[in-house]
Coordinates of C-alpha atoms in Angstrom, one line a residue:
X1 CA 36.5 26.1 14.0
X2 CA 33.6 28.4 14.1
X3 CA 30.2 26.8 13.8
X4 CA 28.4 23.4 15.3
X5 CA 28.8 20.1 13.4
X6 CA 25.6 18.3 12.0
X7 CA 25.9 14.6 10.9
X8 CA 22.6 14.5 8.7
X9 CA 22.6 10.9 8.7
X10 CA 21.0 8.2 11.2
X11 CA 24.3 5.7 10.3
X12 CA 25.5 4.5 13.4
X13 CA 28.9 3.6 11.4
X14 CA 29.5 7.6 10.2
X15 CA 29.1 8.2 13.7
X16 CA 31.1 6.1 15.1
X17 CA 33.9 7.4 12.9
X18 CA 32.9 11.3 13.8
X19 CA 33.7 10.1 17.3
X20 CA 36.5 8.2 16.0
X21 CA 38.1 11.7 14.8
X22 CA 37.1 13.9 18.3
X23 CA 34.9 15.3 16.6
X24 CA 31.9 16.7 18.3
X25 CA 28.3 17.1 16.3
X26 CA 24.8 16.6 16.5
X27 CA 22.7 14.0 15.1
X28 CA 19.7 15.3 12.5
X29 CA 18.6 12.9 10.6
X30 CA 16.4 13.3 7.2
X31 CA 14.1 12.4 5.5
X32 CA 14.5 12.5 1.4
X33 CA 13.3 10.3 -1.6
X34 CA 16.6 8.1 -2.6
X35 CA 16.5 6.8 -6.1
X36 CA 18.5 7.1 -9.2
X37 CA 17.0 8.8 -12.1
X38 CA 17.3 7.6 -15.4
X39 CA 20.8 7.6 -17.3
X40 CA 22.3 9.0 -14.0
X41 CA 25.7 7.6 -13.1
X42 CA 26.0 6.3 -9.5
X43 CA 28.5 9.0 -9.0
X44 CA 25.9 11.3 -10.2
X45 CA 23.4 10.2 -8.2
X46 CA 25.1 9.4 -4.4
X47 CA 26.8 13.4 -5.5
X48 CA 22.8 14.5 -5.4
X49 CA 21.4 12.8 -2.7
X50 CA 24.4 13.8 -0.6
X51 CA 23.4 17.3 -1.2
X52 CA 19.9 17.5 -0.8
X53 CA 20.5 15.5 2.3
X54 CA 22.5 18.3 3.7
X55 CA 20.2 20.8 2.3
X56 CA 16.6 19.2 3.9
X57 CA 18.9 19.1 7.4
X58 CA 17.7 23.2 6.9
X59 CA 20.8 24.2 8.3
X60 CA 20.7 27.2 10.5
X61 CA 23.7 30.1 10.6
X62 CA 26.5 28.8 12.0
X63 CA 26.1 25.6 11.5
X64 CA 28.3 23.2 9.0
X65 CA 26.1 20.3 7.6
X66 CA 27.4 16.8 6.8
X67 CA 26.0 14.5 4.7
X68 CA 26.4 11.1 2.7
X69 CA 24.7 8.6 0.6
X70 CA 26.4 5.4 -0.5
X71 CA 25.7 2.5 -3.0
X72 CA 26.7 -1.0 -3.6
X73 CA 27.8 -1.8 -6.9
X74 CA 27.8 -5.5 -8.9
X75 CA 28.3 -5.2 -12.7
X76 CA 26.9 -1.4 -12.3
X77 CA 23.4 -2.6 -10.9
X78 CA 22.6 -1.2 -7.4
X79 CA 22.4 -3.2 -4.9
X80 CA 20.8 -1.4 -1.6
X81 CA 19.3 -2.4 1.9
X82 CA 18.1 -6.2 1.7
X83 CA 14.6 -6.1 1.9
X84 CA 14.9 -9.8 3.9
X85 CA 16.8 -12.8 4.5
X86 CA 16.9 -14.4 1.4
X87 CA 17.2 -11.2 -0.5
X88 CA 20.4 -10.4 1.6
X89 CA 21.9 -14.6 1.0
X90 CA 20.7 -13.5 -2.6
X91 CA 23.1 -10.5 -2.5
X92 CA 25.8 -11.9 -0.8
X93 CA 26.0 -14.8 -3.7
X94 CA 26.5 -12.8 -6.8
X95 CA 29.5 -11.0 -4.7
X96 CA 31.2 -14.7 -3.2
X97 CA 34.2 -14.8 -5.4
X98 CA 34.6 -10.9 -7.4
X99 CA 34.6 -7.5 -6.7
X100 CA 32.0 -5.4 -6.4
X101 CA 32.4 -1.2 -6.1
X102 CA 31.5 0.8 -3.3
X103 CA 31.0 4.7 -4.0
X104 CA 30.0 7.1 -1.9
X105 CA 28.7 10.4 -2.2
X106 CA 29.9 12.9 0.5
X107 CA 28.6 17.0 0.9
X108 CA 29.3 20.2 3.0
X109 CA 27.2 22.4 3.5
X110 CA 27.7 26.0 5.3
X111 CA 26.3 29.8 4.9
X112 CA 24.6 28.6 1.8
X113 CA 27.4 27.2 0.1
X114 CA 28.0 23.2 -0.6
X115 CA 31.0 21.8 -1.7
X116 CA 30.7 17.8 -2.7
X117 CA 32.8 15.3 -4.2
X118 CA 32.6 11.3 -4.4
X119 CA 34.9 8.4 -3.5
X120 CA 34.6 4.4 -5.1
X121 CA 36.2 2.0 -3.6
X122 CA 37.1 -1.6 -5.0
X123 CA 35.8 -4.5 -2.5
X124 CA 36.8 -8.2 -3.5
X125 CA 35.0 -11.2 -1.8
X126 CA 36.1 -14.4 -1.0
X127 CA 34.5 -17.5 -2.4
X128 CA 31.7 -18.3 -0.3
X129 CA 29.7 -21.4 0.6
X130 CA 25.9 -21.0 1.2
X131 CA 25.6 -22.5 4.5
X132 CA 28.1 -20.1 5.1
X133 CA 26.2 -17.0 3.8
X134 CA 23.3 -18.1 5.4
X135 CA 25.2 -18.1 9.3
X136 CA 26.2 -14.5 8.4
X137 CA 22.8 -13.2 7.6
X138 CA 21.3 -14.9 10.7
X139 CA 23.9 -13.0 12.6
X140 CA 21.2 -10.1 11.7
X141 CA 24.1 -8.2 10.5
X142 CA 23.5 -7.6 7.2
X143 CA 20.1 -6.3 7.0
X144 CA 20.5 -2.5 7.4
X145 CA 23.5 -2.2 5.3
X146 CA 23.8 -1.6 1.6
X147 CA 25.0 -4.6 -0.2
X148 CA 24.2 -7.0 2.7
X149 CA 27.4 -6.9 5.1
X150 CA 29.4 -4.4 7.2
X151 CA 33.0 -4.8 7.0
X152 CA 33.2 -3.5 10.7
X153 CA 31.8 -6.0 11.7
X154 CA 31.4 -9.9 11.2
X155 CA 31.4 -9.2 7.3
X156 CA 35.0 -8.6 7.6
X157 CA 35.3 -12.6 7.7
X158 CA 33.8 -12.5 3.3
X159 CA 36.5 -9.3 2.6
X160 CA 39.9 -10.9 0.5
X161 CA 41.1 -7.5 -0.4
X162 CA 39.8 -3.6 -0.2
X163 CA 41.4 -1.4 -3.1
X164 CA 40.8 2.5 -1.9
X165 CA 39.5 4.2 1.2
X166 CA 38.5 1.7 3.6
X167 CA 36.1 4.2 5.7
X168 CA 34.3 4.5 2.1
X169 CA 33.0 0.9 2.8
X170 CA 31.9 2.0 6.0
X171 CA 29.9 5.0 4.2
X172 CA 32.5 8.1 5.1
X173 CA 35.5 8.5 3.2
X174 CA 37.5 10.1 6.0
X175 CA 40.1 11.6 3.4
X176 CA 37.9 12.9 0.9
X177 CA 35.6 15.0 4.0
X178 CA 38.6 16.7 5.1
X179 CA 39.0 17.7 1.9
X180 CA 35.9 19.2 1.7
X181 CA 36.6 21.0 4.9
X182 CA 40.0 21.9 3.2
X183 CA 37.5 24.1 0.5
X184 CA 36.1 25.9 3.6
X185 CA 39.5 26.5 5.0
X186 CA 39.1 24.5 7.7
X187 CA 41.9 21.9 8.8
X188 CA 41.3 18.7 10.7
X189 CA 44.2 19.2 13.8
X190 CA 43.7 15.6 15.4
X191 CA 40.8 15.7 17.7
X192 CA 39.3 19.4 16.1
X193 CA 39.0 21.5 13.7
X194 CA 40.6 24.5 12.5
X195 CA 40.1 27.8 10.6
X196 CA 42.7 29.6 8.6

């Protein structure tokens, strides 16, 4: 595939699965105000961020931008990065025993064109004690991830049952970025990537 990969996101999980796929890229991280406006649907709004992350990543020719924002969803409030410990145990509470939804918004961005699309995924939690809540967010684990856990990691001990794309949880929903590349026609060959 002609043209240099750019991950414009710091997430050491996206990362992890760009290296996952082969994929080679550069890091360039950025820098943009993330909040829902009013009335916006979380589809709606994790769709604009994605995009005006890939846009203020000021591409440069040649280069094929990728970006993502994803959101944490109990009852349809957002929950986002803890701000502490006890806002993280707080969290992880009103999701011990139900599902909560995880949606993601994922963009392209190449020669001034954008394509960008959104995945939700359905994340059910065990029922979980305190004490047992707490030992999790003293792991330190949870405090730079959206909804307080990362199912990578030790936070795959609270999961009962993922309905939908499991990357999506992790913040890249592997399927739905090839089919972004798919609009590009460019076609993920195991290990790199391809143009018709």
């Amino acid at each position: 595939m002609k043209g240099r990969l750019v991950l414009a996101s710091g997430s050491p999980r996206r990362q992890a699965l760009f290296r996952q796929l082969g994929l080679e890229f550069e890091v360039r991280v950025t820098n943009i105000e993330e909040t829902a406006l009013a009335e916006e649907r979380a589809e709606d709004t994790c769709e604009r961020l994605a995009r005006e992350k890939a846009a203020a990543a000021a591409p440069e020719r040649g280069e094929i931008v990728i970006a993502a924002d994803t959101m944490v969803l109990v009852d349809g409030h957002i929950l986002g990065k803890p701000t502490d410990e006890e806002d993280a145990v707080r969290m992880l509470l009103q999701m011990s025993g139900r599902s909560h939804a995880v949606v993601t918004g994922l963009a392209v961005l190449s020669e001034g064109r954008t394509e960008s699309a959104t995945d939700r995924t359905e994340v059910w939690f065990r029922s979980l004690a305190e004490a047992e809540i707490r030992k999790y967010v003293a792991s330190g684990e949870p405090l730079d991830k959206a909804g307080a856990y990362g199912i990578q990691g030790f936070g795959a001990a609270l999961v009962r049952r993922v309905e939908g794309d499991f990357y999506n949880v992790m913040g890249l929903p592997v399927h739905l970025l090839l089919d972004l590349f798919r609009r590009f026609g460019v076609y993920y060959e195991f290990g790199r990537l391809e143009s018709t």
